[in-house]
Short mmCIF file of C-alpha atoms and ligand atoms in Angstrom, two decimals:
data_model
loop_
_atom_site.label_atom_id
_atom_site.label_comp_id
_atom_site.label_asym_id
_atom_site.label_seq_id
_atom_site.Cartn_x
_atom_site.Cartn_y
_atom_site.Cartn_z
CA MET A 1 -36.44 0.12 -20.12
CA SER A 2 -33.98 2.58 -21.54
CA LEU A 3 -31.76 3.16 -18.52
CA ALA A 4 -29.55 0.58 -16.80
CA LYS A 5 -26.53 0.41 -14.52
CA ALA A 6 -23.57 -1.95 -14.33
CA HIS A 7 -20.44 -1.78 -12.17
CA ALA A 8 -16.70 -1.72 -12.83
CA ILE A 9 -13.51 -0.75 -10.95
CA SER A 10 -11.12 2.08 -11.66
CA LEU A 11 -7.55 1.35 -10.62
CA LEU A 12 -4.79 3.81 -9.76
CA GLY A 13 -1.69 2.08 -8.49
CA LEU A 14 -3.03 -0.69 -6.28
CA SER A 15 -6.07 1.18 -5.07
CA GLY A 16 -9.38 0.52 -6.77
CA THR A 17 -12.57 2.61 -6.72
CA PRO A 18 -15.97 1.26 -7.81
CA VAL A 19 -17.34 3.03 -10.86
CA GLN A 20 -20.99 3.01 -11.84
CA VAL A 21 -21.57 2.59 -15.57
CA GLU A 22 -24.96 4.04 -16.57
CA ALA A 23 -26.34 3.48 -20.07
CA ASP A 24 -29.22 5.50 -21.44
CA ILE A 25 -30.93 4.90 -24.77
CA SER A 26 -32.90 7.90 -26.03
CA ALA A 27 -34.85 8.73 -29.18
CA ASN A 28 -32.33 11.22 -30.55
CA LEU A 29 -30.22 10.87 -33.67
CA PRO A 30 -28.12 7.68 -33.60
CA ALA A 31 -24.88 8.20 -31.67
CA PHE A 32 -22.69 6.57 -29.02
CA VAL A 33 -21.33 8.96 -26.40
CA LEU A 34 -19.08 8.18 -23.43
CA VAL A 35 -18.99 10.77 -20.62
CA GLY A 36 -17.39 10.98 -17.16
CA LEU A 37 -13.69 11.84 -17.59
CA PRO A 38 -12.62 8.92 -19.75
CA ASP A 39 -9.05 9.15 -21.06
CA ALA A 40 -8.05 8.47 -24.67
CA SER A 41 -7.61 4.72 -24.17
CA LEU A 42 -11.09 4.50 -22.68
CA SER A 43 -12.70 6.54 -25.46
CA GLU A 44 -11.65 3.81 -27.90
CA SER A 45 -13.91 1.56 -25.88
CA THR A 46 -16.97 2.75 -27.84
CA SER A 47 -15.72 1.15 -31.09
CA ARG A 48 -14.77 -2.09 -29.38
CA VAL A 49 -18.06 -2.37 -27.49
CA ARG A 50 -20.15 -1.65 -30.59
CA SER A 51 -18.34 -4.25 -32.71
CA ALA A 52 -18.29 -6.81 -29.89
CA CYS A 53 -22.06 -6.48 -29.34
CA THR A 54 -22.86 -6.59 -33.06
CA ASN A 55 -20.61 -9.62 -33.65
CA SER A 56 -22.21 -11.37 -30.70
CA GLY A 57 -25.61 -10.94 -32.34
CA PHE A 58 -26.86 -7.87 -30.43
CA SER A 59 -27.05 -4.95 -32.85
CA PHE A 60 -27.39 -1.50 -31.34
CA PRO A 61 -30.71 0.28 -31.94
CA ALA A 62 -30.71 3.35 -34.22
CA ARG A 63 -30.96 5.66 -31.21
CA LYS A 64 -28.64 7.77 -29.11
CA ILE A 65 -26.69 5.74 -26.57
CA THR A 66 -25.14 7.69 -23.72
CA VAL A 67 -22.83 5.95 -21.26
CA ASN A 68 -21.90 7.83 -18.11
CA LEU A 69 -19.09 6.70 -15.83
CA SER A 70 -19.52 8.03 -12.30
CA PRO A 71 -18.23 9.42 -10.05
CA ALA A 72 -16.78 11.72 -12.72
CA SER A 73 -14.00 12.84 -10.36
CA VAL A 74 -12.40 9.37 -10.28
CA PRO A 75 -9.73 9.10 -13.00
CA LYS A 76 -10.47 6.26 -15.40
CA SER A 77 -8.10 4.66 -17.79
CA GLY A 78 -7.50 1.51 -19.79
CA SER A 79 -9.68 -1.08 -21.45
CA SER A 80 -11.04 -2.93 -18.41
CA PHE A 81 -14.36 -1.02 -18.55
CA ASP A 82 -15.39 -2.56 -21.91
CA LEU A 83 -17.37 -5.43 -20.42
CA ALA A 84 -19.30 -3.30 -17.89
CA ILE A 85 -20.15 -0.77 -20.65
CA ALA A 86 -21.43 -3.53 -22.95
CA ILE A 87 -23.46 -5.13 -20.16
CA ALA A 88 -25.02 -1.79 -19.14
CA ILE A 89 -26.07 -1.10 -22.75
CA LEU A 90 -27.48 -4.63 -23.20
CA ALA A 91 -29.42 -4.20 -19.95
CA ALA A 92 -30.78 -0.85 -21.18
CA MET A 93 -31.79 -2.66 -24.41
CA GLU A 94 -33.49 -5.28 -22.18
CA VAL A 95 -31.35 -8.02 -23.70
CA VAL A 96 -30.24 -9.02 -20.19
CA PRO A 97 -32.57 -8.66 -17.19
CA ASN A 98 -31.64 -5.76 -14.94
CA GLN A 99 -31.89 -7.76 -11.72
CA SER A 100 -29.37 -10.31 -13.03
CA ILE A 101 -26.57 -7.74 -12.85
CA GLN A 102 -27.29 -6.39 -9.36
CA GLY A 103 -24.34 -6.85 -6.99
CA VAL A 104 -22.17 -8.13 -9.85
CA LEU A 105 -18.97 -6.42 -10.93
CA PHE A 106 -17.76 -6.80 -14.53
CA ILE A 107 -14.10 -6.55 -15.52
CA GLY A 108 -12.66 -7.19 -18.97
CA GLU A 109 -11.50 -5.92 -22.32
CA LEU A 110 -13.57 -6.86 -25.37
CA GLY A 111 -12.19 -7.87 -28.73
CA LEU A 112 -14.12 -6.81 -31.84
CA ASP A 113 -15.39 -10.38 -32.13
CA GLY A 114 -16.89 -10.28 -28.63
CA LYS A 115 -14.17 -12.37 -26.98
CA LEU A 116 -12.82 -11.28 -23.61
CA SER A 117 -9.11 -10.46 -23.45
CA PRO A 118 -7.05 -10.75 -20.25
CA ILE A 119 -6.15 -7.50 -18.49
CA ARG A 120 -3.60 -6.38 -15.92
CA GLY A 121 -4.45 -5.66 -12.30
CA VAL A 122 -7.26 -8.18 -11.75
CA VAL A 123 -6.14 -9.02 -8.19
CA PRO A 124 -6.29 -5.42 -6.86
CA MET A 125 -9.58 -4.91 -8.77
CA VAL A 126 -11.21 -7.98 -7.21
CA LEU A 127 -9.91 -6.90 -3.78
CA ALA A 128 -11.50 -3.48 -4.27
CA ALA A 129 -14.76 -5.10 -5.42
CA LYS A 130 -14.83 -7.28 -2.31
CA ASN A 131 -14.11 -4.32 -0.04
CA ALA A 132 -16.91 -2.36 -1.72
CA GLY A 133 -19.37 -5.15 -0.89
CA PHE A 134 -19.86 -6.85 -4.27
CA GLN A 135 -20.71 -10.55 -4.03
CA LYS A 136 -19.80 -11.60 -7.56
CA VAL A 137 -17.07 -10.57 -9.98
CA VAL A 138 -16.94 -11.62 -13.62
CA VAL A 139 -13.47 -11.56 -15.21
CA PRO A 140 -11.90 -12.80 -18.47
CA LEU A 141 -11.35 -16.56 -18.24
CA ALA A 142 -7.58 -16.05 -18.61
CA ASN A 143 -7.60 -13.97 -15.40
CA LEU A 144 -9.78 -16.34 -13.35
CA GLY A 145 -6.88 -18.04 -11.54
CA GLU A 146 -5.54 -14.82 -10.10
CA ALA A 147 -9.02 -13.41 -9.39
CA ALA A 148 -9.75 -16.49 -7.26
CA LEU A 149 -6.71 -15.78 -5.07
CA VAL A 150 -8.95 -13.23 -3.34
CA GLN A 151 -11.04 -15.03 -0.74
CA GLY A 152 -14.50 -13.94 0.32
CA VAL A 153 -16.00 -13.02 -3.05
CA GLU A 154 -17.39 -15.27 -5.82
CA THR A 155 -15.31 -15.05 -8.99
CA TYR A 156 -16.41 -16.25 -12.42
CA GLY A 157 -14.43 -16.46 -15.62
CA SER A 158 -15.80 -16.19 -19.12
CA SER A 159 -14.27 -16.19 -22.55
CA SER A 160 -16.90 -14.16 -24.41
CA LEU A 161 -19.64 -11.56 -24.11
CA LEU A 162 -22.13 -13.99 -25.67
CA GLU A 163 -21.49 -16.59 -22.96
CA ILE A 164 -22.01 -14.02 -20.21
CA VAL A 165 -25.26 -12.79 -21.77
CA GLN A 166 -26.53 -16.37 -22.05
CA VAL A 167 -25.89 -17.04 -18.36
CA LEU A 168 -27.48 -13.73 -17.31
CA ARG A 169 -30.57 -14.35 -19.49
CA SER A 170 -31.12 -17.96 -18.49
CA GLY A 171 -30.57 -17.36 -14.78
CA ALA A 172 -28.45 -20.55 -14.82
CA GLN A 173 -25.50 -21.18 -12.52
CA TRP A 174 -22.13 -19.95 -13.70
CA PRO A 175 -20.07 -22.81 -15.05
CA ASP A 176 -17.46 -24.00 -12.53
CA GLN A 177 -14.32 -23.19 -14.50
CA LEU A 178 -12.44 -22.71 -11.30
CA GLY A 179 -12.65 -26.43 -10.58
CA LEU A 180 -10.95 -26.97 -13.92
CA LEU A 181 -8.04 -24.85 -12.81
CA GLU A 182 -7.19 -27.51 -10.24
CA ARG A 183 -7.54 -25.21 -7.32
CA ARG A 184 -5.30 -26.53 -4.64
CA ASP A 185 -5.29 -25.71 -0.97
CA SER A 186 -3.14 -22.68 -0.30
CA SER A 187 -1.24 -24.50 2.45
CA ALA A 188 0.19 -26.79 -0.23
CA GLY A 189 2.37 -23.94 -1.48
CA GLU A 190 5.67 -25.56 -0.48
CA SER A 191 6.61 -26.31 -4.07
CA ASN A 192 7.12 -22.60 -4.69
CA LEU A 193 9.96 -22.26 -2.24
CA GLY A 194 13.16 -21.19 -3.88
CA HIS A 195 13.01 -23.95 -6.48
CA ASP A 196 16.23 -25.90 -5.96
CA LEU A 197 18.27 -23.14 -4.35
CA ASP A 198 19.54 -23.84 -0.85
CA LEU A 199 22.03 -22.18 1.47
CA ALA A 200 23.75 -25.55 2.01
CA GLN A 201 24.99 -25.37 -1.60
CA VAL A 202 27.38 -22.55 -0.66
CA VAL A 203 30.82 -23.99 -0.01
CA GLY A 204 33.66 -22.27 1.78
CA GLN A 205 32.11 -18.88 2.50
CA PRO A 206 31.36 -19.08 6.25
CA VAL A 207 31.73 -15.32 6.82
CA ALA A 208 29.42 -14.46 3.94
CA VAL A 209 26.87 -17.12 4.92
CA ASN A 210 26.83 -15.77 8.48
CA ALA A 211 26.39 -12.25 7.11
CA LEU A 212 23.37 -13.38 5.04
CA VAL A 213 21.80 -14.95 8.13
CA VAL A 214 22.38 -11.79 10.20
CA GLY A 215 21.05 -9.66 7.31
CA ALA A 216 17.90 -11.76 7.00
CA ALA A 217 17.29 -11.83 10.77
CA GLY A 218 17.57 -8.07 11.27
CA GLY A 219 16.43 -6.84 7.85
CA HIS A 220 19.86 -5.28 7.25
CA HIS A 221 20.80 -4.17 3.73
CA ILE A 222 24.00 -5.74 2.44
CA SER A 223 26.77 -4.74 0.08
CA MET A 224 29.22 -7.31 -1.26
CA SER A 225 32.45 -6.52 -2.98
CA GLY A 226 34.63 -9.07 -4.70
CA SER A 227 36.29 -10.09 -7.93
CA PRO A 228 34.23 -11.64 -10.73
CA GLY A 229 33.48 -15.28 -9.94
CA ALA A 230 33.77 -14.87 -6.17
CA GLY A 231 30.16 -16.05 -5.73
CA LYS A 232 28.30 -12.79 -5.00
CA THR A 233 25.28 -13.72 -7.14
CA MET A 234 25.18 -17.25 -5.76
CA LEU A 235 24.99 -15.86 -2.23
CA ALA A 236 22.41 -13.17 -3.02
CA GLU A 237 20.09 -15.64 -4.78
CA ARG A 238 19.91 -17.71 -1.61
CA LEU A 239 18.80 -14.84 0.62
CA PRO A 240 15.07 -15.29 -0.24
CA THR A 241 15.33 -18.98 0.74
CA ILE A 242 16.20 -18.08 4.34
CA LEU A 243 13.76 -15.18 4.78
CA PRO A 244 10.57 -16.01 6.71
CA ARG A 245 7.71 -17.14 4.46
CA LEU A 246 5.12 -14.48 3.61
CA THR A 247 1.87 -14.53 5.55
CA MET A 248 -1.28 -15.02 3.42
CA GLU A 249 -2.00 -11.31 3.71
CA GLN A 250 1.52 -10.37 2.58
CA ALA A 251 1.40 -12.93 -0.23
CA LEU A 252 -1.84 -11.38 -1.51
CA GLU A 253 -0.25 -7.93 -1.42
CA VAL A 254 2.67 -9.25 -3.50
CA ALA A 255 0.24 -11.03 -5.87
CA ALA A 256 -1.61 -7.72 -6.39
CA ILE A 257 1.64 -6.09 -7.52
CA GLU A 258 2.42 -9.00 -9.85
CA SER A 259 -1.12 -8.89 -11.22
CA LEU A 260 -0.62 -5.24 -12.10
CA GLY A 261 2.67 -6.07 -13.78
CA GLY A 262 0.89 -8.76 -15.83
CA GLN A 263 3.06 -11.51 -14.30
CA LEU A 264 0.26 -13.72 -13.00
CA SER A 265 -1.84 -15.85 -15.29
CA GLN A 266 -3.41 -19.12 -14.25
CA VAL A 267 -1.86 -19.36 -10.81
CA THR A 268 -4.23 -21.11 -8.48
CA GLU A 269 -2.58 -20.53 -5.14
CA LEU A 270 -0.80 -17.74 -3.34
CA ASN A 271 2.98 -17.91 -3.55
CA GLN A 272 4.36 -17.34 -0.04
CA THR A 273 8.02 -17.33 -1.07
CA PRO A 274 9.73 -13.93 -0.81
CA ARG A 275 10.61 -12.74 -4.33
CA PHE A 276 14.03 -12.09 -5.83
CA GLN A 277 14.41 -9.24 -8.31
CA ALA A 278 17.68 -8.58 -10.10
CA PRO A 279 17.27 -5.70 -12.58
CA HIS A 280 20.09 -5.29 -15.12
CA HIS A 281 22.49 -2.40 -14.66
CA THR A 282 21.21 -0.77 -17.85
CA SER A 283 17.68 -0.52 -16.36
CA SER A 284 15.95 2.84 -16.57
CA VAL A 285 14.68 4.72 -13.53
CA ALA A 286 11.12 3.76 -14.56
CA ALA A 287 12.08 0.08 -14.66
CA ILE A 288 13.55 0.37 -11.16
CA VAL A 289 10.90 2.40 -9.34
CA GLY A 290 7.93 2.08 -11.67
CA GLY A 291 6.06 4.41 -14.01
CA GLY A 292 5.71 4.23 -17.76
CA LYS A 293 3.14 5.79 -20.05
CA GLY A 294 -0.57 5.67 -19.25
CA PHE A 295 -1.40 3.10 -16.61
CA PRO A 296 1.55 3.31 -14.10
CA ARG A 297 3.34 -0.01 -13.69
CA PRO A 298 5.21 -1.19 -10.62
CA GLY A 299 9.01 -1.25 -10.94
CA ALA A 300 11.60 -3.72 -9.67
CA VAL A 301 11.54 -2.20 -6.15
CA SER A 302 7.83 -3.07 -5.85
CA GLN A 303 8.19 -6.45 -7.51
CA ALA A 304 10.77 -7.13 -4.79
CA HIS A 305 8.28 -6.04 -2.09
CA ARG A 306 8.83 -8.18 1.04
CA GLY A 307 11.65 -9.94 -0.81
CA VAL A 308 15.13 -9.15 -2.09
CA LEU A 309 16.29 -6.51 -4.57
CA PHE A 310 19.69 -7.50 -5.93
CA LEU A 311 21.75 -5.00 -7.89
CA ASP A 312 24.65 -6.85 -9.46
CA GLU A 313 27.42 -4.59 -10.72
CA ALA A 314 25.81 -1.89 -8.62
CA LEU A 315 28.39 0.72 -9.60
CA GLU A 316 27.53 0.28 -13.28
CA PHE A 317 23.94 1.50 -12.71
CA GLN A 318 23.08 5.05 -13.76
CA ALA A 319 23.50 7.45 -10.85
CA SER A 320 19.85 8.47 -11.25
CA ALA A 321 18.71 4.85 -10.96
CA LEU A 322 20.68 4.40 -7.72
CA GLU A 323 19.36 7.69 -6.36
CA SER A 324 15.79 6.61 -7.11
CA LEU A 325 16.19 3.90 -4.45
CA ARG A 326 16.27 6.51 -1.70
CA GLU A 327 12.51 7.11 -1.56
CA PRO A 328 11.51 3.45 -1.23
CA LEU A 329 14.36 2.78 1.23
CA GLU A 330 13.13 5.63 3.43
CA SER A 331 9.38 5.21 3.18
CA GLY A 332 8.85 1.61 2.01
CA ARG A 333 6.79 2.80 -0.93
CA VAL A 334 6.94 4.60 -4.27
CA VAL A 335 4.59 7.40 -5.30
CA ILE A 336 4.15 8.04 -9.04
CA HIS A 337 2.56 11.37 -9.78
CA ARG A 338 0.27 11.74 -12.76
CA SER A 339 -2.04 14.55 -13.82
CA ALA A 340 -4.99 12.28 -13.02
CA GLY A 341 -3.71 11.44 -9.53
CA SER A 342 -0.93 9.68 -7.66
CA ALA A 343 -0.31 5.95 -7.83
CA VAL A 344 1.22 4.41 -4.71
CA PHE A 345 3.10 1.11 -4.81
CA PRO A 346 4.49 -0.62 -1.73
CA ALA A 347 8.26 -1.25 -1.92
CA ARG A 348 9.69 -2.66 1.30
CA PHE A 349 12.58 -4.85 0.24
CA GLN A 350 15.94 -6.04 1.43
CA LEU A 351 18.68 -4.52 -0.70
CA VAL A 352 21.77 -6.44 -1.75
CA LEU A 353 24.41 -4.56 -3.74
CA ALA A 354 27.24 -6.41 -5.41
CA SER A 355 30.19 -4.71 -6.99
CA ASN A 356 33.65 -5.32 -8.27
CA PRO A 357 36.34 -3.77 -6.09
CA CYS A 358 37.52 -1.60 -9.00
CA PRO A 359 36.83 -1.14 -12.75
CA CYS A 360 39.20 -3.97 -13.73
CA GLY A 361 37.78 -6.16 -10.95
CA PHE A 362 41.01 -7.40 -9.40
CA PHE A 363 41.94 -4.90 -6.70
CA GLY A 364 42.95 -6.93 -3.63
CA SER A 365 42.85 -10.20 -5.58
CA VAL A 366 45.71 -12.68 -5.34
CA LYS A 367 44.87 -14.08 -8.77
CA ARG A 368 45.74 -11.05 -10.84
CA ASP A 369 47.13 -7.56 -10.38
CA CYS A 370 44.81 -4.59 -10.46
CA SER A 371 45.50 -2.22 -13.34
CA CYS A 372 43.51 0.73 -11.95
CA SER A 373 45.01 3.91 -10.52
CA VAL A 374 44.00 5.19 -7.08
CA ILE A 375 42.06 8.07 -8.66
CA VAL A 376 40.14 5.75 -10.96
CA ARG A 377 39.28 3.49 -8.00
CA ARG A 378 38.08 6.39 -5.84
CA ARG A 379 35.86 7.73 -8.60
CA TYR A 380 34.44 4.26 -9.11
CA GLU A 381 33.53 3.83 -5.44
CA SER A 382 32.02 7.29 -5.11
CA LYS A 383 29.26 6.38 -7.58
CA ILE A 384 27.10 5.25 -4.67
CA SER A 385 26.02 8.38 -2.85
CA GLY A 386 26.53 8.87 0.87
CA PRO A 387 22.83 8.77 1.84
CA LEU A 388 22.32 5.47 0.00
CA TYR A 389 25.54 4.03 1.35
CA ASP A 390 24.53 5.00 4.90
CA ARG A 391 21.53 2.68 4.73
CA ILE A 392 23.70 -0.39 4.21
CA ASP A 393 24.48 -2.03 7.54
CA ILE A 394 26.52 -5.02 6.33
CA ARG A 395 29.55 -4.50 4.10
CA LEU A 396 31.30 -7.61 2.99
CA ASN A 397 34.39 -8.43 1.04
CA ILE A 398 33.92 -11.74 -0.73
CA ALA A 399 37.08 -13.67 -1.45
CA ALA A 400 37.15 -16.34 -4.14
CA VAL A 401 36.36 -19.78 -2.71
CA SER A 402 39.68 -21.36 -3.60
CA LEU A 403 41.50 -18.81 -1.49
CA SER A 404 39.21 -19.31 1.50
CA ALA A 405 39.64 -23.05 1.16
CA LYS A 406 43.40 -22.65 1.12
CA LEU A 407 43.23 -20.62 4.28
CA GLY A 408 41.32 -23.46 5.92
CA MET A 409 38.08 -21.50 6.15
CA ALA A 410 35.98 -23.87 4.09
CA GLY A 411 32.93 -25.07 5.98
CA GLN A 412 29.53 -26.54 5.41
CA ALA A 413 26.76 -23.96 5.37
CA PRO A 414 23.47 -24.78 7.13
CA THR A 415 20.43 -25.70 5.05
CA SER A 416 18.02 -22.90 4.22
CA ASP A 417 15.36 -24.53 6.42
CA ALA A 418 17.70 -24.61 9.44
CA ALA A 419 18.83 -21.03 8.85
CA ARG A 420 15.23 -19.85 8.49
CA ASP A 421 14.25 -21.44 11.80
CA ARG A 422 17.04 -19.50 13.55
CA ILE A 423 16.09 -16.30 11.74
CA GLU A 424 12.43 -16.63 12.73
CA ALA A 425 13.43 -17.20 16.37
CA ALA A 426 15.73 -14.16 16.24
CA ARG A 427 12.99 -12.00 14.72
CA ALA A 428 10.63 -13.07 17.49
CA MET A 429 13.21 -11.92 20.08
CA ALA A 430 13.54 -8.53 18.36
CA LYS A 431 9.78 -8.15 18.12
CA ASP A 432 9.45 -8.87 21.80
CA ARG A 433 12.10 -6.32 22.72
CA LEU A 434 10.57 -3.69 20.40
CA ARG A 435 7.03 -4.28 21.69
CA GLY A 436 5.03 -1.07 21.77
CA LEU A 437 7.39 0.63 19.30
CA PRO A 438 6.66 1.14 15.59
CA TYR A 439 9.56 -1.15 14.57
CA GLN A 440 9.73 -4.88 13.92
CA LEU A 441 13.28 -5.37 12.72
CA ASN A 442 16.56 -4.18 14.19
CA ALA A 443 17.50 -2.45 10.94
CA GLN A 444 14.57 -0.04 11.42
CA VAL A 445 15.49 1.09 14.95
CA PRO A 446 16.78 4.72 15.09
CA GLY A 447 20.09 5.62 16.73
CA THR A 448 18.52 7.62 19.56
CA LEU A 449 16.73 4.51 20.78
CA LEU A 450 19.82 2.31 20.35
CA ARG A 451 21.91 4.69 22.43
CA GLY A 452 19.09 5.37 24.89
CA ARG A 453 16.61 2.76 26.04
CA LEU A 454 18.37 -0.10 24.25
CA SER A 455 21.87 0.98 25.27
CA PRO A 456 24.23 -1.95 25.87
CA GLY A 457 26.19 -2.58 29.06
CA LYS A 458 29.31 -0.66 30.06
CA GLN A 459 31.82 -3.18 28.76
CA ALA A 460 30.22 -3.38 25.33
CA MET A 461 29.90 0.39 25.16
CA ARG A 462 33.58 0.85 26.07
CA LEU A 463 34.64 -1.22 23.07
CA LEU A 464 32.50 0.87 20.75
CA ASP A 465 33.62 4.14 22.31
CA ARG A 466 37.21 3.14 21.72
CA HIS A 467 36.45 2.68 18.01
CA LEU A 468 34.61 5.98 17.84
CA HIS A 469 37.45 7.89 19.48
CA SER A 470 40.15 6.18 17.45
CA GLY A 471 38.43 7.54 14.33
CA LYS A 472 37.74 4.06 12.94
CA THR A 473 34.00 4.59 13.32
CA SER A 474 31.69 7.52 12.66
CA MET A 475 28.56 8.21 14.70
CA ARG A 476 26.45 6.59 11.95
CA GLY A 477 28.79 3.62 11.98
CA PHE A 478 28.38 3.47 15.74
CA ASP A 479 24.58 3.14 15.41
CA ARG A 480 24.89 0.64 12.59
CA CYS A 481 27.14 -1.45 14.74
CA LEU A 482 24.62 -1.45 17.61
CA ARG A 483 21.84 -2.55 15.25
CA LEU A 484 23.92 -5.44 13.97
CA ALA A 485 25.04 -6.40 17.47
CA TRP A 486 21.39 -6.72 18.58
CA THR A 487 20.64 -9.00 15.63
CA ILE A 488 23.68 -11.14 16.48
CA ALA A 489 22.48 -11.31 20.10
CA ASP A 490 18.95 -12.24 18.94
CA LEU A 491 20.36 -15.08 16.82
CA GLU A 492 22.13 -16.39 19.93
CA GLY A 493 19.03 -16.00 22.07
CA ALA A 494 20.81 -13.46 24.29
CA THR A 495 18.74 -10.72 25.95
CA THR A 496 21.64 -8.32 26.58
CA LEU A 497 24.48 -7.08 24.39
CA SER A 498 27.97 -8.33 25.19
CA ALA A 499 31.35 -7.06 24.03
CA GLU A 500 31.54 -10.20 21.89
CA HIS A 501 28.36 -9.21 20.00
CA ILE A 502 29.85 -5.76 19.38
CA ALA A 503 33.12 -7.27 18.18
CA GLN A 504 31.29 -9.49 15.68
CA ALA A 505 29.21 -6.53 14.52
CA LEU A 506 32.33 -4.44 13.93
CA LEU A 507 33.59 -7.10 11.54
CA LEU A 508 30.32 -7.27 9.55
CA ARG A 509 29.91 -3.54 9.37
CA GLY A 510 33.15 -2.96 7.48
CA SER A 511 34.79 0.42 7.28
CA ASP A 512 33.10 3.81 7.20
CA GLU A 513 35.47 5.18 4.65
CA ARG A 514 34.26 5.41 1.09
CA GLY A 515 36.93 2.86 0.27
CA ALA A 516 34.76 0.33 2.07
CA LEU A 517 33.36 -1.11 -1.11
CA GLN A 518 36.73 -2.58 -1.87
ZN1 ZN B 1 41.44 -2.67 -10.80
#
């Protein structure tokens, strides 16, 4: 035979498309040609595949080898096609039997010595293979753990081309390397939860702890302002520990993003803990929202998908980096446009901004005097644009613990487990109320609905109206307050809004003035 077909996956963002790799060996002058819209990185594949085959003991015939990747319209990039190309050629050379590669998908980069190197994006590739109906997927051994996170398809790991050829030729069973990886039951994933972080470790911040619980229950974004050392990071780090655990489906979605970022290696179970991402304030726009040369990579907003994105020293970030958050905050995803096509990454996260009250950090502090002028402070606060600021429902001032303790406010915070139970119950209440609507969390509910169908009783409304007319609250602030009040009611198990819920919400919501970050 001089014509054979193998299968691979082309990945753009998280979406994979099966690609047929056809190899034809003809009696023309010796050559090795790759056709079907391969990009520069893929064109290099010919050298790697030739050396890998030769060094594995399978020298190419002195003929013309043509490899066609179809459909030609699907953009193809990267080195993950190496293995499928080599297998297609070896099948065309009749080194491996053609029927042994039917229904099998091959993923992997080849070294010149014929060894298989790990690649990025194995989880979304295996998912795409499964959805396209493939029964077996062969991946580099180093990627086997993550490949096996996808249920419903057989995954095999191999360290070299020679080993794969031997299995295909002998018709033997694939070696059970997965057993070696100590595959544990996915329900035993408790050990991944928040390591040793717990809400109960927070001492003397009852207002902030309550705000975290309300934020987690309603999906409300949070900003925290306070002097250095007030405990903003400590609080933010504990938010993932009180968020509901990810479902298996959500955990797989998060694993696919991490696989693409090259963060998974030999994990053997899905991590159901919501993630915590804290990019540094010097991060580029690409590091925040994703991008980069060639193969687009997910940014911090996607790595925080279904978890928490924490921006410490938020006002020190480049304005363009802060602005880039608007798209994911509005749509829950990031689209990266490339000439070959658009990569889409999910990015639905809970945002926590922390900032100093002013450039010197001590405005409003009793410890030290602030050395900043009013103008300097105003300019500092205005670095967060109005549209971004409008999306933050909870605005907190964090006082240093010693001060709170002195004022007699010190109290024991609940454990993360206890807080999470309350939050899950509150979310269930919200879900029930929002049944039939395209929203799950109070933070997503638009103002028209809050003031219409979900309008609170007269007494509660009167309190809010008074704030609106006194100029203490804008219309946006009014809606934000209603959202928070519903979450507070849900946490109490109340089915209607009371004036007390509104009063508590007014405290959490902070001021509408741009001075609110202080
Ligand atoms: Zn200052």
